[in-house]
């Protein structure tokens, strides 16, 4: 029997002046970046939580506490790669990832393919198994006013069920 698990992750960060913008592990040319202890990469943080959720391993805060100075300014792609290893070491195969970014500015369209390909590489997946959707918040609330951006990610994990 195949064990099939779905995981969901969410993240939101404020924009701040004077910080580079990194999204899905890609540096984006923009005047503001994400506030946070790490690079604030909302997409990889949501991805990390989706992986952990599917594997039943808690959340990103338990694995990388933001009070821990070792993770100050940490590249989220390294954290995500570490979690991919944790999950695959436990016998899980990643089936696909479906990612959504909710952001007013900058527009995601010009960098969408680069981000999608980078996330696929990070997950060790064929590019066709990674989907990236770009939404705005229609001018509503903090995300709509461009004060913050958020990401939502769903991943599927499968593994051969162990014999009882
Ligand atoms: Mg975060």
PDB file of C-alpha atoms and ligand atoms in Angstrom:
ATOM      1  CA  UNK A   1       0.000   0.000   0.000  1.00  0.00           C
ATOM      2  CA  UNK A   2       1.112   3.549  -0.728  1.00  0.00           C
ATOM      3  CA  UNK A   3       1.059   6.083   2.080  1.00  0.00           C
ATOM      4  CA  UNK A   4      -0.022   9.442   0.608  1.00  0.00           C
ATOM      5  CA  UNK A   5       0.146  12.660   2.663  1.00  0.00           C
ATOM      6  CA  UNK A   6      -0.747  16.239   1.871  1.00  0.00           C
ATOM      7  CA  UNK A   7       0.884  19.216   3.615  1.00  0.00           C
ATOM      8  CA  UNK A   8      -0.009  22.887   3.681  1.00  0.00           C
ATOM      9  CA  UNK A   9       2.174  25.865   4.567  1.00  0.00           C
ATOM     10  CA  UNK A  10       1.506  29.573   4.929  1.00  0.00           C
ATOM     11  CA  UNK A  11       3.747  32.574   5.573  1.00  0.00           C
ATOM     12  CA  UNK A  12       3.501  36.355   5.611  1.00  0.00           C
ATOM     13  CA  UNK A  13       6.226  38.975   6.030  1.00  0.00           C
ATOM     14  CA  UNK A  14       6.190  42.759   6.084  1.00  0.00           C
ATOM     15  CA  UNK A  15       8.141  44.692   3.491  1.00  0.00           C
ATOM     16  CA  UNK A  16      10.943  46.878   4.852  1.00  0.00           C
ATOM     17  CA  UNK A  17      13.231  49.407   3.227  1.00  0.00           C
ATOM     18  CA  UNK A  18      16.883  48.594   2.726  1.00  0.00           C
ATOM     19  CA  UNK A  19      16.686  44.827   2.514  1.00  0.00           C
ATOM     20  CA  UNK A  20      17.142  42.784  -0.658  1.00  0.00           C
ATOM     21  CA  UNK A  21      14.040  40.977  -1.861  1.00  0.00           C
ATOM     22  CA  UNK A  22      14.383  37.241  -2.123  1.00  0.00           C
ATOM     23  CA  UNK A  23      11.507  35.047  -3.256  1.00  0.00           C
ATOM     24  CA  UNK A  24      11.668  31.326  -3.917  1.00  0.00           C
ATOM     25  CA  UNK A  25      15.433  31.560  -3.452  1.00  0.00           C
ATOM     26  CA  UNK A  26      15.729  34.116  -6.292  1.00  0.00           C
ATOM     27  CA  UNK A  27      17.005  37.675  -5.803  1.00  0.00           C
ATOM     28  CA  UNK A  28      14.438  40.079  -7.159  1.00  0.00           C
ATOM     29  CA  UNK A  29      15.221  43.653  -8.154  1.00  0.00           C
ATOM     30  CA  UNK A  30      12.978  45.754  -5.905  1.00  0.00           C
ATOM     31  CA  UNK A  31      13.406  48.644  -3.488  1.00  0.00           C
ATOM     32  CA  UNK A  32      12.110  46.729  -0.482  1.00  0.00           C
ATOM     33  CA  UNK A  33      12.673  43.279   0.976  1.00  0.00           C
ATOM     34  CA  UNK A  34      11.033  41.101   3.599  1.00  0.00           C
ATOM     35  CA  UNK A  35      11.475  41.853   7.264  1.00  0.00           C
ATOM     36  CA  UNK A  36      12.677  38.871   9.231  1.00  0.00           C
ATOM     37  CA  UNK A  37      15.420  37.123  11.122  1.00  0.00           C
ATOM     38  CA  UNK A  38      16.391  35.236   7.973  1.00  0.00           C
ATOM     39  CA  UNK A  39      16.099  36.538   4.392  1.00  0.00           C
ATOM     40  CA  UNK A  40      12.324  36.459   4.998  1.00  0.00           C
ATOM     41  CA  UNK A  41      11.655  34.333   1.917  1.00  0.00           C
ATOM     42  CA  UNK A  42       7.913  33.760   2.408  1.00  0.00           C
ATOM     43  CA  UNK A  43       7.674  31.243  -0.421  1.00  0.00           C
ATOM     44  CA  UNK A  44      10.394  28.948   0.932  1.00  0.00           C
ATOM     45  CA  UNK A  45       9.086  29.328   4.491  1.00  0.00           C
ATOM     46  CA  UNK A  46       5.606  28.247   3.369  1.00  0.00           C
ATOM     47  CA  UNK A  47       7.188  25.424   1.353  1.00  0.00           C
ATOM     48  CA  UNK A  48       9.164  24.274   4.400  1.00  0.00           C
ATOM     49  CA  UNK A  49       6.002  24.210   6.523  1.00  0.00           C
ATOM     50  CA  UNK A  50       4.127  22.291   3.823  1.00  0.00           C
ATOM     51  CA  UNK A  51       6.894  19.641   3.737  1.00  0.00           C
ATOM     52  CA  UNK A  52       6.952  19.377   7.524  1.00  0.00           C
ATOM     53  CA  UNK A  53       3.170  19.259   7.663  1.00  0.00           C
ATOM     54  CA  UNK A  54       2.931  16.409   5.169  1.00  0.00           C
ATOM     55  CA  UNK A  55       5.640  14.422   6.979  1.00  0.00           C
ATOM     56  CA  UNK A  56       4.011  15.073  10.381  1.00  0.00           C
ATOM     57  CA  UNK A  57       7.127  16.830  11.659  1.00  0.00           C
ATOM     58  CA  UNK A  58       5.742  20.020  13.190  1.00  0.00           C
ATOM     59  CA  UNK A  59       6.649  23.438  11.839  1.00  0.00           C
ATOM     60  CA  UNK A  60       9.604  25.539  10.697  1.00  0.00           C
ATOM     61  CA  UNK A  61       9.778  27.410  14.034  1.00  0.00           C
ATOM     62  CA  UNK A  62      10.532  24.168  15.888  1.00  0.00           C
ATOM     63  CA  UNK A  63      13.335  23.240  13.494  1.00  0.00           C
ATOM     64  CA  UNK A  64      14.806  26.728  13.075  1.00  0.00           C
ATOM     65  CA  UNK A  65      13.829  28.910  16.066  1.00  0.00           C
ATOM     66  CA  UNK A  66      14.084  32.623  15.215  1.00  0.00           C
ATOM     67  CA  UNK A  67      15.671  33.176  18.642  1.00  0.00           C
ATOM     68  CA  UNK A  68      18.654  31.061  17.545  1.00  0.00           C
ATOM     69  CA  UNK A  69      21.545  33.292  16.392  1.00  0.00           C
ATOM     70  CA  UNK A  70      22.747  30.508  14.044  1.00  0.00           C
ATOM     71  CA  UNK A  71      19.823  31.338  11.758  1.00  0.00           C
ATOM     72  CA  UNK A  72      20.389  35.114  11.730  1.00  0.00           C
ATOM     73  CA  UNK A  73      20.358  36.167   8.086  1.00  0.00           C
ATOM     74  CA  UNK A  74      20.135  32.521   7.068  1.00  0.00           C
ATOM     75  CA  UNK A  75      19.452  31.718   3.423  1.00  0.00           C
ATOM     76  CA  UNK A  76      16.041  30.107   3.376  1.00  0.00           C
ATOM     77  CA  UNK A  77      17.136  27.924   0.458  1.00  0.00           C
ATOM     78  CA  UNK A  78      19.598  26.235   2.823  1.00  0.00           C
ATOM     79  CA  UNK A  79      16.895  25.701   5.429  1.00  0.00           C
ATOM     80  CA  UNK A  80      14.537  24.307   2.778  1.00  0.00           C
ATOM     81  CA  UNK A  81      17.251  22.024   1.350  1.00  0.00           C
ATOM     82  CA  UNK A  82      17.913  20.740   4.871  1.00  0.00           C
ATOM     83  CA  UNK A  83      14.217  19.947   5.352  1.00  0.00           C
ATOM     84  CA  UNK A  84      14.020  18.214   1.959  1.00  0.00           C
ATOM     85  CA  UNK A  85      16.827  15.923   3.191  1.00  0.00           C
ATOM     86  CA  UNK A  86      15.027  15.269   6.488  1.00  0.00           C
ATOM     87  CA  UNK A  87      11.846  14.311   4.650  1.00  0.00           C
ATOM     88  CA  UNK A  88      13.510  12.168   1.962  1.00  0.00           C
ATOM     89  CA  UNK A  89      15.740  10.454   4.573  1.00  0.00           C
ATOM     90  CA  UNK A  90      12.512   9.231   6.138  1.00  0.00           C
ATOM     91  CA  UNK A  91      11.591   7.518   2.906  1.00  0.00           C
ATOM     92  CA  UNK A  92       9.218  10.132   1.497  1.00  0.00           C
ATOM     93  CA  UNK A  93       9.083  10.987  -2.187  1.00  0.00           C
ATOM     94  CA  UNK A  94       7.835  14.454  -3.067  1.00  0.00           C
ATOM     95  CA  UNK A  95       5.003  14.162  -5.588  1.00  0.00           C
ATOM     96  CA  UNK A  96       4.357  17.790  -6.491  1.00  0.00           C
ATOM     97  CA  UNK A  97       4.231  21.292  -5.054  1.00  0.00           C
ATOM     98  CA  UNK A  98       1.605  23.942  -5.772  1.00  0.00           C
ATOM     99  CA  UNK A  99       2.656  27.428  -4.676  1.00  0.00           C
ATOM    100  CA  UNK A 100       0.743  30.708  -4.493  1.00  0.00           C
ATOM    101  CA  UNK A 101       2.227  34.145  -3.859  1.00  0.00           C
ATOM    102  CA  UNK A 102      -0.122  36.991  -2.887  1.00  0.00           C
ATOM    103  CA  UNK A 103       1.697  40.265  -3.567  1.00  0.00           C
ATOM    104  CA  UNK A 104       0.833  43.640  -5.081  1.00  0.00           C
ATOM    105  CA  UNK A 105       4.352  44.750  -6.041  1.00  0.00           C
ATOM    106  CA  UNK A 106       6.584  43.825  -7.676  1.00  0.00           C
ATOM    107  CA  UNK A 107       4.573  41.904 -10.263  1.00  0.00           C
ATOM    108  CA  UNK A 108       5.590  38.278 -10.210  1.00  0.00           C
ATOM    109  CA  UNK A 109       5.119  37.547 -13.914  1.00  0.00           C
ATOM    110  CA  UNK A 110       8.643  38.396 -15.183  1.00  0.00           C
ATOM    111  CA  UNK A 111      10.342  36.169 -12.584  1.00  0.00           C
ATOM    112  CA  UNK A 112       7.744  33.423 -12.289  1.00  0.00           C
ATOM    113  CA  UNK A 113       9.555  30.862 -14.425  1.00  0.00           C
ATOM    114  CA  UNK A 114      12.897  31.435 -12.707  1.00  0.00           C
ATOM    115  CA  UNK A 115      11.299  30.965  -9.298  1.00  0.00           C
ATOM    116  CA  UNK A 116       9.388  27.877 -10.393  1.00  0.00           C
ATOM    117  CA  UNK A 117      12.532  26.282 -11.839  1.00  0.00           C
ATOM    118  CA  UNK A 118      14.543  27.130  -8.723  1.00  0.00           C
ATOM    119  CA  UNK A 119      11.938  25.601  -6.413  1.00  0.00           C
ATOM    120  CA  UNK A 120      11.823  22.471  -8.597  1.00  0.00           C
ATOM    121  CA  UNK A 121      15.621  22.161  -8.358  1.00  0.00           C
ATOM    122  CA  UNK A 122      15.496  22.651  -4.606  1.00  0.00           C
ATOM    123  CA  UNK A 123      12.931  19.867  -4.285  1.00  0.00           C
ATOM    124  CA  UNK A 124      14.780  17.625  -6.760  1.00  0.00           C
ATOM    125  CA  UNK A 125      11.627  17.534  -8.877  1.00  0.00           C
ATOM    126  CA  UNK A 126      10.890  17.626 -12.562  1.00  0.00           C
ATOM    127  CA  UNK A 127       9.770  21.211 -13.331  1.00  0.00           C
ATOM    128  CA  UNK A 128       6.354  19.986 -14.449  1.00  0.00           C
ATOM    129  CA  UNK A 129       5.649  18.920 -10.873  1.00  0.00           C
ATOM    130  CA  UNK A 130       5.959  22.447  -9.525  1.00  0.00           C
ATOM    131  CA  UNK A 131       3.263  25.054 -10.146  1.00  0.00           C
ATOM    132  CA  UNK A 132       3.461  28.722  -9.174  1.00  0.00           C
ATOM    133  CA  UNK A 133       0.464  31.013  -9.057  1.00  0.00           C
ATOM    134  CA  UNK A 134       0.570  34.785  -8.721  1.00  0.00           C
ATOM    135  CA  UNK A 135      -2.294  36.649  -7.070  1.00  0.00           C
ATOM    136  CA  UNK A 136      -2.885  40.126  -5.769  1.00  0.00           C
ATOM    137  CA  UNK A 137      -5.028  41.008  -2.756  1.00  0.00           C
ATOM    138  CA  UNK A 138      -7.185  43.394  -4.770  1.00  0.00           C
ATOM    139  CA  UNK A 139      -6.015  46.383  -2.738  1.00  0.00           C
ATOM    140  CA  UNK A 140      -7.513  44.978   0.464  1.00  0.00           C
ATOM    141  CA  UNK A 141      -5.853  44.820   3.878  1.00  0.00           C
ATOM    142  CA  UNK A 142      -2.094  45.048   4.530  1.00  0.00           C
ATOM    143  CA  UNK A 143      -1.147  42.754   1.644  1.00  0.00           C
ATOM    144  CA  UNK A 144      -3.385  44.690  -0.719  1.00  0.00           C
ATOM    145  CA  UNK A 145      -1.813  47.969   0.390  1.00  0.00           C
ATOM    146  CA  UNK A 146       1.622  46.547  -0.384  1.00  0.00           C
ATOM    147  CA  UNK A 147       2.805  46.539   3.244  1.00  0.00           C
ATOM    148  CA  UNK A 148       3.320  42.775   3.247  1.00  0.00           C
ATOM    149  CA  UNK A 149       3.137  39.721   1.014  1.00  0.00           C
ATOM    150  CA  UNK A 150       2.067  36.176   1.707  1.00  0.00           C
ATOM    151  CA  UNK A 151       2.561  32.689   0.341  1.00  0.00           C
ATOM    152  CA  UNK A 152       0.568  29.470   0.459  1.00  0.00           C
ATOM    153  CA  UNK A 153       2.013  26.090  -0.510  1.00  0.00           C
ATOM    154  CA  UNK A 154       0.618  22.586  -0.799  1.00  0.00           C
ATOM    155  CA  UNK A 155       2.862  19.544  -1.275  1.00  0.00           C
ATOM    156  CA  UNK A 156       2.177  15.861  -1.695  1.00  0.00           C
ATOM    157  CA  UNK A 157       4.403  13.151  -0.207  1.00  0.00           C
ATOM    158  CA  UNK A 158       4.229   9.427  -0.893  1.00  0.00           C
ATOM    159  CA  UNK A 159       6.025   6.429   0.483  1.00  0.00           C
ATOM    160  CA  UNK A 160       5.655   2.685   0.489  1.00  0.00           C
ATOM    161  CA  UNK A 161       3.745   1.711   3.601  1.00  0.00           C
ATOM    162  CA  UNK A 162       5.854  -0.286   6.067  1.00  0.00           C
ATOM    163  CA  UNK A 163       4.857  -3.887   6.709  1.00  0.00           C
ATOM    164  CA  UNK A 164       2.939  -4.275   9.978  1.00  0.00           C
TER     165      UNK A 164
HETATM  166 MG1  LIG B   1       8.717  33.419   7.592  1.00  0.00          MG
END
